[in-house]
Short mmCIF file of C-alpha atoms and ligand atoms in Angstrom, two decimals:
data_model
loop_
_atom_site.label_atom_id
_atom_site.label_comp_id
_atom_site.label_asym_id
_atom_site.label_seq_id
_atom_site.Cartn_x
_atom_site.Cartn_y
_atom_site.Cartn_z
CA MET A 1 118.98 124.56 124.99
CA ASN A 2 119.18 123.18 121.42
CA SER A 3 117.14 120.27 120.33
CA ALA A 4 116.39 118.24 117.28
CA ILE A 5 112.98 116.48 116.51
CA VAL A 6 113.62 113.73 114.07
CA GLY A 7 111.81 110.60 112.67
CA ILE A 8 113.12 107.21 113.83
CA ASN A 9 111.30 105.10 111.20
CA TRP A 10 110.03 105.64 107.70
CA GLY A 11 108.52 109.14 108.29
CA ASP A 12 104.96 110.13 109.08
CA GLU A 13 105.70 109.33 112.75
CA GLY A 14 103.94 112.59 113.93
CA LYS A 15 106.89 114.92 114.11
CA GLY A 16 104.79 117.88 113.08
CA ARG A 17 102.51 117.58 116.05
CA MET A 18 105.46 117.06 118.44
CA VAL A 19 107.15 120.25 117.05
CA ASP A 20 103.86 122.06 117.31
CA LEU A 21 103.64 121.02 120.97
CA LEU A 22 107.28 121.58 121.95
CA THR A 23 107.68 125.00 120.20
CA GLU A 24 106.10 126.43 123.36
CA SER A 25 109.59 126.47 124.90
CA TYR A 26 111.72 127.40 121.88
CA ASP A 27 112.46 130.80 120.26
CA VAL A 28 113.56 129.49 116.76
CA VAL A 29 112.45 126.52 114.77
CA VAL A 30 114.52 125.52 111.71
CA ARG A 31 113.78 123.02 108.94
CA TYR A 32 117.03 121.79 107.83
CA GLN A 33 116.46 119.17 104.92
CA GLY A 34 113.99 117.91 102.45
CA GLY A 35 111.25 119.71 100.69
CA GLY A 36 107.60 119.60 100.01
CA ASN A 37 107.65 115.88 99.35
CA ALA A 38 106.00 114.89 102.73
CA GLY A 39 103.68 116.58 105.09
CA HIS A 40 103.46 117.34 108.73
CA THR A 41 99.86 117.32 109.94
CA VAL A 42 99.27 119.74 112.82
CA ILE A 43 95.89 120.20 114.56
CA ASN A 44 95.62 123.06 116.93
CA GLU A 45 93.24 125.72 118.03
CA ARG A 46 93.59 127.35 114.59
CA GLY A 47 92.47 124.39 112.62
CA ARG A 48 93.95 121.41 110.79
CA PHE A 49 96.97 122.03 108.57
CA ALA A 50 99.12 120.05 106.34
CA LEU A 51 102.52 121.63 106.29
CA HIS A 52 104.94 120.68 103.54
CA LEU A 53 107.84 123.07 103.85
CA LEU A 54 107.01 125.64 106.46
CA PRO A 55 108.37 124.93 109.83
CA SER A 56 105.73 123.67 112.34
CA GLY A 57 106.62 126.58 114.67
CA ILE A 58 104.68 128.89 112.34
CA PHE A 59 101.64 128.70 114.58
CA ARG A 60 103.27 130.06 117.72
CA ASP A 61 103.43 133.82 118.26
CA GLY A 62 106.97 134.98 118.87
CA VAL A 63 108.67 131.99 117.31
CA VAL A 64 111.00 132.64 114.46
CA ASN A 65 110.76 129.99 111.74
CA ILE A 66 113.74 129.37 109.41
CA LEU A 67 114.09 127.42 106.21
CA GLY A 68 117.80 126.43 106.25
CA ASN A 69 120.24 126.04 103.48
CA GLY A 70 119.75 122.29 103.50
CA VAL A 71 116.10 122.36 102.30
CA ALA A 72 114.80 121.96 98.73
CA LEU A 73 113.24 125.35 98.41
CA ASP A 74 110.44 125.26 95.98
CA PRO A 75 109.23 128.83 95.48
CA GLU A 76 105.94 127.87 93.87
CA ASN A 77 104.89 125.33 96.65
CA LEU A 78 106.14 127.51 99.51
CA TRP A 79 104.23 130.55 98.20
CA LYS A 80 101.04 128.50 97.88
CA GLU A 81 101.56 127.12 101.33
CA ILE A 82 102.16 130.63 102.74
CA GLN A 83 98.93 131.75 101.16
CA GLU A 84 96.96 128.78 102.46
CA VAL A 85 98.12 129.15 106.01
CA SER A 86 97.63 132.93 105.92
CA SER A 87 94.03 132.44 104.63
CA LYS A 88 93.28 130.55 107.86
CA GLY A 89 94.39 133.50 109.96
CA VAL A 90 98.05 132.61 110.63
CA SER A 91 100.36 135.48 110.25
CA VAL A 92 103.42 134.79 108.10
CA THR A 93 105.79 137.79 107.81
CA PRO A 94 109.51 138.24 107.26
CA GLU A 95 109.63 138.56 111.08
CA ASN A 96 108.37 135.01 111.72
CA LEU A 97 109.60 133.33 108.57
CA LYS A 98 113.17 133.66 107.40
CA ILE A 99 114.48 131.82 104.29
CA SER A 100 118.20 131.15 104.14
CA ASP A 101 119.87 132.98 101.28
CA ARG A 102 122.07 129.93 100.85
CA ALA A 103 119.06 127.64 100.26
CA SER A 104 119.03 126.16 96.61
CA LEU A 105 116.00 126.59 94.61
CA LEU A 106 113.90 123.76 93.40
CA MET A 107 113.34 124.55 89.76
CA PRO A 108 110.03 123.88 87.84
CA TRP A 109 111.88 121.30 85.77
CA HIS A 110 112.80 119.13 88.75
CA ARG A 111 109.17 118.11 89.21
CA ASP A 112 108.99 117.28 85.53
CA LEU A 113 112.13 115.21 85.63
CA ASP A 114 110.92 113.20 88.65
CA GLU A 115 107.82 112.41 86.79
CA LEU A 116 109.61 111.54 83.55
CA GLU A 117 112.06 109.26 85.38
CA GLU A 118 109.33 107.40 87.33
CA LEU A 119 107.55 106.86 83.99
CA ARG A 120 110.77 105.52 82.40
CA LEU A 121 111.30 103.16 85.37
CA ALA A 122 107.75 101.96 84.99
CA ASP A 123 107.39 98.89 87.38
CA LYS A 124 110.85 99.46 88.74
CA LYS A 125 109.93 102.93 90.09
CA TYR A 126 111.09 104.09 93.44
CA GLY A 127 107.76 105.48 94.53
CA SER A 128 108.64 109.08 94.29
CA THR A 129 106.21 111.71 95.49
CA LYS A 130 107.12 113.47 92.12
CA GLN A 131 107.93 116.75 93.92
CA GLY A 132 111.28 116.95 92.16
CA ILE A 133 113.40 116.19 95.34
CA ALA A 134 115.87 113.66 93.77
CA PRO A 135 116.58 115.79 90.59
CA PHE A 136 116.83 118.95 92.83
CA TYR A 137 119.47 117.35 95.24
CA SER A 138 121.41 115.87 92.17
CA ASP A 139 121.52 119.21 90.58
CA LYS A 140 122.52 120.87 93.80
CA TYR A 141 125.53 118.60 94.15
CA GLN A 142 126.33 119.20 90.48
CA LYS A 143 126.11 122.96 91.28
CA LYS A 144 123.48 123.43 88.67
CA THR A 145 120.85 125.38 90.60
CA VAL A 146 120.37 128.85 92.05
CA LEU A 147 120.77 130.02 95.60
CA ALA A 148 117.86 131.90 97.01
CA GLY A 149 120.07 134.97 97.57
CA GLU A 150 120.88 135.14 93.94
CA LEU A 151 117.30 136.25 93.40
CA ARG A 152 118.28 139.67 94.74
CA ASP A 153 120.09 140.53 91.54
CA GLY A 154 117.44 140.19 88.67
CA ASN A 155 119.83 140.60 85.88
CA ALA A 156 122.57 138.24 87.18
CA VAL A 157 120.03 135.45 88.06
CA ARG A 158 118.53 135.73 84.55
CA GLU A 159 121.96 135.23 83.04
CA ARG A 160 122.48 132.11 85.22
CA LEU A 161 119.08 130.73 84.42
CA LYS A 162 119.81 131.06 80.69
CA GLY A 163 122.85 128.78 81.14
CA LEU A 164 121.00 126.33 83.20
CA LEU A 165 118.13 126.21 80.75
CA GLU A 166 120.26 125.42 77.89
CA TRP A 167 121.87 122.61 79.85
CA LYS A 168 118.74 121.18 81.21
CA ASN A 169 116.96 121.18 77.91
CA LEU A 170 119.51 118.78 76.63
CA THR A 171 118.28 116.24 79.25
CA LEU A 172 114.60 117.09 78.91
CA THR A 173 114.61 116.79 75.01
CA LYS A 174 117.36 114.30 74.19
CA VAL A 175 116.99 111.87 77.11
CA TYR A 176 113.30 111.91 77.69
CA GLY A 177 111.96 113.39 74.53
CA ALA A 178 110.04 116.01 76.46
CA GLU A 179 109.22 119.63 75.70
CA PRO A 180 112.10 122.10 76.31
CA TYR A 181 111.72 124.92 78.87
CA THR A 182 111.73 128.51 77.60
CA MET A 183 113.05 131.63 79.35
CA GLN A 184 109.49 133.08 78.97
CA LYS A 185 108.24 130.12 81.30
CA LEU A 186 111.01 130.92 83.74
CA GLU A 187 110.17 134.62 83.67
CA GLN A 188 106.66 133.81 84.80
CA TRP A 189 107.97 131.52 87.55
CA LEU A 190 110.36 134.33 88.67
CA ARG A 191 107.41 136.82 88.77
CA ASP A 192 104.73 134.58 90.21
CA TYR A 193 106.68 132.81 92.81
CA CYS A 194 110.31 133.77 93.39
CA ASP A 195 109.45 137.57 93.67
CA MET A 196 106.86 136.72 96.16
CA ILE A 197 109.19 134.87 98.55
CA LEU A 198 112.10 137.26 98.10
CA PRO A 199 111.18 139.47 101.01
CA PHE A 200 111.64 136.39 103.34
CA VAL A 201 115.19 135.71 102.08
CA CYS A 202 118.04 136.84 104.31
CA ASP A 203 121.24 135.79 105.97
CA THR A 204 119.86 133.32 108.39
CA GLY A 205 123.37 132.13 109.44
CA THR A 206 123.91 135.49 111.00
CA PHE A 207 120.56 135.49 112.59
CA LEU A 208 121.20 132.07 114.10
CA LYS A 209 124.57 133.03 115.38
CA GLU A 210 123.15 136.08 117.15
CA ALA A 211 120.25 133.92 118.50
CA GLN A 212 122.97 131.48 119.91
CA LYS A 213 124.90 134.37 121.40
CA ASP A 214 121.61 135.56 123.10
CA ASN A 215 121.05 132.13 124.48
CA LYS A 216 117.91 131.66 122.59
CA SER A 217 116.75 128.08 122.30
CA ILE A 218 116.74 126.49 118.78
CA LEU A 219 114.57 123.54 117.67
CA LEU A 220 115.66 121.69 114.52
CA GLU A 221 112.88 120.03 112.65
CA ALA A 222 113.52 117.06 110.33
CA GLN A 223 111.38 115.63 107.67
CA LEU A 224 110.96 111.83 106.98
CA GLY A 225 112.79 109.34 109.14
CA ALA A 226 116.10 107.58 109.70
CA LEU A 227 115.22 104.63 107.44
CA ARG A 228 114.88 107.30 104.58
CA ASP A 229 118.24 108.83 105.26
CA LEU A 230 120.32 108.95 102.06
CA ASP A 231 123.42 107.49 103.73
CA TYR A 232 121.99 105.31 106.57
CA GLY A 233 118.47 104.36 105.23
CA ILE A 234 117.13 101.57 103.02
CA TYR A 235 119.02 102.71 99.83
CA PRO A 236 117.78 103.26 97.10
CA TYR A 237 114.40 103.62 98.77
CA THR A 238 115.54 106.59 100.70
CA THR A 239 115.10 110.19 100.18
CA SER A 240 117.90 112.30 98.62
CA SER A 241 118.93 114.20 101.72
CA ASN A 242 120.16 113.35 105.23
CA THR A 243 117.24 113.13 107.67
CA THR A 244 119.59 112.44 110.65
CA ALA A 245 120.14 114.79 113.50
CA ALA A 246 123.84 114.74 112.82
CA TYR A 247 123.10 116.68 109.53
CA ALA A 248 120.93 119.23 111.26
CA PRO A 249 123.60 121.79 112.21
CA ILE A 250 124.82 121.80 108.60
CA GLY A 251 121.42 121.98 106.91
CA ALA A 252 120.12 124.51 109.45
CA GLY A 253 122.98 127.05 108.92
CA LEU A 254 124.92 126.76 112.15
CA PRO A 255 127.59 124.08 111.43
CA SER A 256 129.13 124.44 114.87
CA LEU A 257 126.01 123.95 116.80
CA ARG A 258 125.95 121.33 119.57
CA ILE A 259 122.62 119.66 119.91
CA ASP A 260 121.72 118.92 123.55
CA ASP A 261 118.66 116.78 123.06
CA VAL A 262 117.47 114.65 120.27
CA VAL A 263 113.73 113.75 120.39
CA GLY A 264 113.12 110.77 118.27
CA VAL A 265 109.58 110.31 117.12
CA VAL A 266 108.36 106.66 116.95
CA LYS A 267 104.83 105.63 115.92
CA ALA A 268 103.22 102.91 118.16
CA TYR A 269 103.03 100.82 114.94
CA SER A 270 104.75 100.92 111.50
CA THR A 271 103.85 102.70 108.28
CA CYS A 272 105.73 103.14 105.05
CA VAL A 273 104.71 105.13 101.92
CA GLY A 274 105.99 104.06 98.53
CA GLU A 275 108.21 101.21 97.41
CA GLY A 276 110.97 99.21 99.05
CA PRO A 277 111.35 96.46 101.59
CA PHE A 278 109.05 96.69 104.67
CA VAL A 279 109.79 93.67 106.59
CA CYS A 280 106.99 93.88 109.15
CA GLU A 281 104.19 94.62 106.57
CA MET A 282 100.77 93.29 107.26
CA SER A 283 98.22 92.40 104.55
CA GLY A 284 94.54 91.72 104.15
CA PRO A 285 91.79 92.78 106.48
CA GLU A 286 94.21 93.01 109.53
CA ALA A 287 96.03 95.73 107.55
CA ASP A 288 92.95 97.50 106.43
CA ARG A 289 91.80 97.64 109.93
CA LEU A 290 94.95 99.21 111.22
CA ARG A 291 95.05 101.63 108.31
CA GLU A 292 91.54 102.80 108.95
CA ALA A 293 92.15 103.04 112.76
CA GLY A 294 95.18 105.28 112.14
CA SER A 295 93.93 107.21 109.08
CA GLU A 296 97.06 106.14 107.32
CA TYR A 297 96.87 107.92 103.96
CA GLY A 298 99.73 110.17 102.79
CA ALA A 299 99.50 113.87 103.70
CA LYS A 300 100.94 115.06 100.38
CA THR A 301 99.62 112.29 97.96
CA GLY A 302 96.58 110.72 99.68
CA ARG A 303 98.24 107.32 98.92
CA PRO A 304 97.28 104.39 101.45
CA ARG A 305 100.25 103.84 103.59
CA ARG A 306 101.51 100.28 104.05
CA VAL A 307 101.14 99.26 107.67
CA GLY A 308 102.55 96.70 110.18
CA PRO A 309 103.32 96.20 113.80
CA ILE A 310 106.06 98.21 115.48
CA ASP A 311 109.39 96.95 114.08
CA ILE A 312 111.80 96.81 117.11
CA VAL A 313 114.76 95.87 114.91
CA ALA A 314 114.33 98.89 112.56
CA THR A 315 113.45 101.21 115.44
CA ARG A 316 116.48 100.32 117.53
CA TYR A 317 118.68 101.03 114.45
CA GLY A 318 116.77 104.35 113.90
CA VAL A 319 117.49 105.31 117.56
CA GLU A 320 121.20 104.61 117.14
CA VAL A 321 121.47 106.43 113.78
CA GLN A 322 119.68 109.50 115.17
CA GLY A 323 121.54 109.43 118.46
CA ALA A 324 118.14 109.94 120.08
CA THR A 325 118.20 110.91 123.77
CA ARG A 326 114.42 110.68 124.35
CA ILE A 327 111.47 109.17 122.52
CA ALA A 328 107.97 110.50 121.72
CA LEU A 329 105.84 107.52 121.12
CA THR A 330 102.81 108.65 119.02
CA LYS A 331 99.37 107.16 118.13
CA LEU A 332 99.19 104.80 121.05
CA ASP A 333 95.45 105.26 120.97
CA VAL A 334 95.25 103.67 117.46
CA LEU A 335 96.09 100.31 118.95
CA SER A 336 93.21 100.38 121.56
CA TYR A 337 91.06 98.08 119.40
CA MET A 338 93.44 95.18 119.40
CA GLU A 339 93.01 92.14 121.69
CA LYS A 340 96.65 91.16 121.32
CA ILE A 341 99.23 93.52 119.92
CA PRO A 342 101.76 92.23 117.51
CA VAL A 343 105.36 93.34 117.80
CA CYS A 344 108.18 92.50 115.34
CA VAL A 345 111.02 91.52 117.66
CA ARG A 346 113.66 90.11 115.28
CA TYR A 347 114.13 89.19 111.68
CA ARG A 348 114.76 85.73 110.22
CA ILE A 349 117.13 85.91 107.31
CA GLY A 350 118.12 82.52 105.56
CA GLY A 351 117.15 80.39 108.61
CA ARG A 352 119.03 82.54 111.05
CA GLU A 353 117.38 85.00 113.48
CA THR A 354 118.88 88.51 114.06
CA ASP A 355 118.11 91.56 115.98
CA SER A 356 120.52 93.75 114.16
CA PHE A 357 119.33 95.81 111.26
CA PRO A 358 120.84 94.30 108.14
CA PHE A 359 122.43 95.61 104.84
CA PRO A 360 119.68 97.04 102.68
CA THR A 361 119.67 94.24 100.06
CA GLU A 362 119.35 91.59 102.82
CA LEU A 363 115.99 93.05 103.85
CA ASP A 364 114.35 91.54 100.64
CA SER A 365 114.58 88.07 102.13
CA ALA A 366 114.02 88.96 105.81
CA GLU A 367 110.89 87.82 107.47
CA PRO A 368 109.49 89.18 110.69
CA VAL A 369 109.56 87.31 113.96
CA VAL A 370 106.38 88.47 115.77
CA GLU A 371 105.37 88.22 119.39
CA TYR A 372 102.19 89.45 121.00
CA LEU A 373 101.69 91.65 123.93
CA ASN A 374 98.38 92.21 125.77
CA GLY A 375 95.92 94.84 124.42
CA TRP A 376 94.00 97.20 126.68
CA ASN A 377 90.68 97.30 124.78
CA CYS A 378 89.49 100.74 126.02
CA ASP A 379 89.66 104.35 124.94
CA ILE A 380 92.94 105.93 126.22
CA SER A 381 92.46 109.29 124.37
CA GLY A 382 91.47 111.06 127.65
CA ALA A 383 94.74 109.93 129.50
CA ARG A 384 97.02 112.93 130.37
CA ARG A 385 99.08 111.36 133.03
CA TRP A 386 101.12 108.17 132.97
CA GLU A 387 98.94 106.91 135.85
CA ASP A 388 95.91 107.25 133.68
CA LEU A 389 96.93 104.59 131.30
CA PRO A 390 95.82 101.03 131.69
CA VAL A 391 98.44 98.51 132.92
CA ALA A 392 98.63 96.86 129.43
CA ALA A 393 99.24 100.21 127.75
CA LYS A 394 102.02 101.02 130.32
CA GLU A 395 103.53 97.53 129.66
CA TYR A 396 103.52 98.17 125.92
CA VAL A 397 105.37 101.53 126.34
CA THR A 398 107.89 100.10 128.76
CA PHE A 399 108.44 97.04 126.42
CA VAL A 400 109.17 99.49 123.49
CA GLU A 401 111.55 101.69 125.43
CA LYS A 402 113.55 98.60 126.91
CA THR A 403 113.93 96.94 123.59
CA ILE A 404 114.83 100.04 121.58
CA GLY A 405 117.21 101.28 124.27
CA CYS A 406 115.96 104.83 124.84
CA PRO A 407 113.51 106.32 127.24
CA VAL A 408 109.99 107.32 126.20
CA ALA A 409 109.45 110.91 127.49
CA TYR A 410 106.12 111.57 125.61
CA VAL A 411 103.23 109.41 124.69
CA SER A 412 100.54 110.79 122.36
CA VAL A 413 97.10 109.58 122.48
CA GLY A 414 95.36 111.68 119.95
CA PRO A 415 96.15 114.05 117.16
CA GLU A 416 95.15 117.26 118.95
CA ARG A 417 97.94 119.31 120.61
CA GLU A 418 96.90 118.58 124.28
CA LYS A 419 96.44 114.74 123.79
CA VAL A 420 99.75 113.89 125.12
CA ILE A 421 101.26 112.37 128.26
CA ARG A 422 104.61 113.71 129.51
CA ARG A 423 106.63 111.31 131.57
P1 GDP B 1 104.87 113.69 110.41
O1 GDP B 1 105.25 113.96 108.92
O2 GDP B 1 105.88 113.01 111.04
O3 GDP B 1 104.56 115.07 111.00
O4 GDP B 1 103.58 112.75 110.38
P2 GDP B 1 102.19 113.03 109.72
O5 GDP B 1 101.72 114.30 109.96
O6 GDP B 1 102.32 112.63 108.22
O7 GDP B 1 101.44 111.83 110.20
C1 GDP B 1 100.92 111.86 111.54
C2 GDP B 1 99.40 111.69 111.45
O8 GDP B 1 99.01 111.27 112.67
C3 GDP B 1 98.69 113.10 111.45
O9 GDP B 1 97.54 112.92 110.73
C4 GDP B 1 98.39 113.50 112.84
O10 GDP B 1 97.33 114.35 113.02
C5 GDP B 1 98.17 112.08 113.41
N1 GDP B 1 98.48 112.04 114.82
C6 GDP B 1 99.57 112.44 115.47
N2 GDP B 1 99.65 112.00 116.63
C7 GDP B 1 98.56 111.26 116.87
C8 GDP B 1 98.08 110.50 117.98
O11 GDP B 1 98.65 110.45 119.07
N3 GDP B 1 96.90 109.76 117.84
C9 GDP B 1 96.29 109.83 116.65
N4 GDP B 1 95.10 109.21 116.55
N5 GDP B 1 96.60 110.53 115.52
C10 GDP B 1 97.79 111.20 115.73
#
């Protein structure tokens, strides 16, 4: 069985905890896009972890974790993350972590360029996490970066880096007036980080083909959510890769893979990090209360997340774009303090109400149409079966699944691995 776990909204839906839970029935977990610009928080018997690039199956013995060709492979951050996870007793070896030799390397200058461009944009900035993701993907498409497999040949890779350095310094110095990079700096980067990750680099495409032949089950793990997809999200406030399940076979390294099951992760309310339209946004004390209740601060940047009620219009669109077959509804416990639970059911645009997700620029003038459902006002974090939930909580879940058009298969009621209801 091959499955994908994807975000339906703006990201931070709790995909990491769902992958951590579901990996019990998978042999291989593959990250297929994105880089270290977001974080999956996983809490299990080994501790609390903020994963940025490592697949969330890294905690399960016997699971092989793969970083596919579609990811932004940042050797520096990956090596630091491997060390951090290892220091907490998690074993990371070339047996349980394999990096595609076709993954492109995020170069040290990509992070600089991200920062320089956000500075240039000033108040028109996109809200980048400054991890170099946009410059990285631009360069990948311009064929101006290096594949991880090229690191195997030290001389050849140095020759290539010299050419790239000369080209990139033109942008750094002439466009942004920044310091140029030197080969010396790159030598250090090669030594300190690239050499360290090289033992994990291999032909993961062949590994995956073999796994498929042996009927192994493969789980494809996405980063961010449908509304951040480069092609289908709220452009230009998207990320620079495709976060959709349809891209998973390509970014994972098995282009012919058929995905049997797409688990879409939806948060019981909405959050959004960074800039861009966020129609259902709450403000004032109401927002502060929800942000506190859900600890909504970015895993990578610590930035307070923007919050709002669940957005049915955006979520239904996310379900459609992802081709979700089942939903994991997370953080239902966070809503337990609310007397009445707001739900954004439609948008009002120019005096007209709509329940279809509009063209990105129309979102600027969209206003939320909010309805209220009954709250349950009690602690639900001990619920493990559907029957354990209070009637109002069950009604909330069934309202969501009916209006977004996809069955809810999991409801999570706390961040720990076991705090989940399977329906
Ligand atoms: P991801 O990037 O989609 O994996 O999401 P993040 O890890 O950025 O955000 C999810 C956050 O919510 C993490 O801090 C999780 O520990 C936490 N979380 C996940 N599920 C639940 C839940 O059911 N209840 C509560 N209270 N917290 C949860």
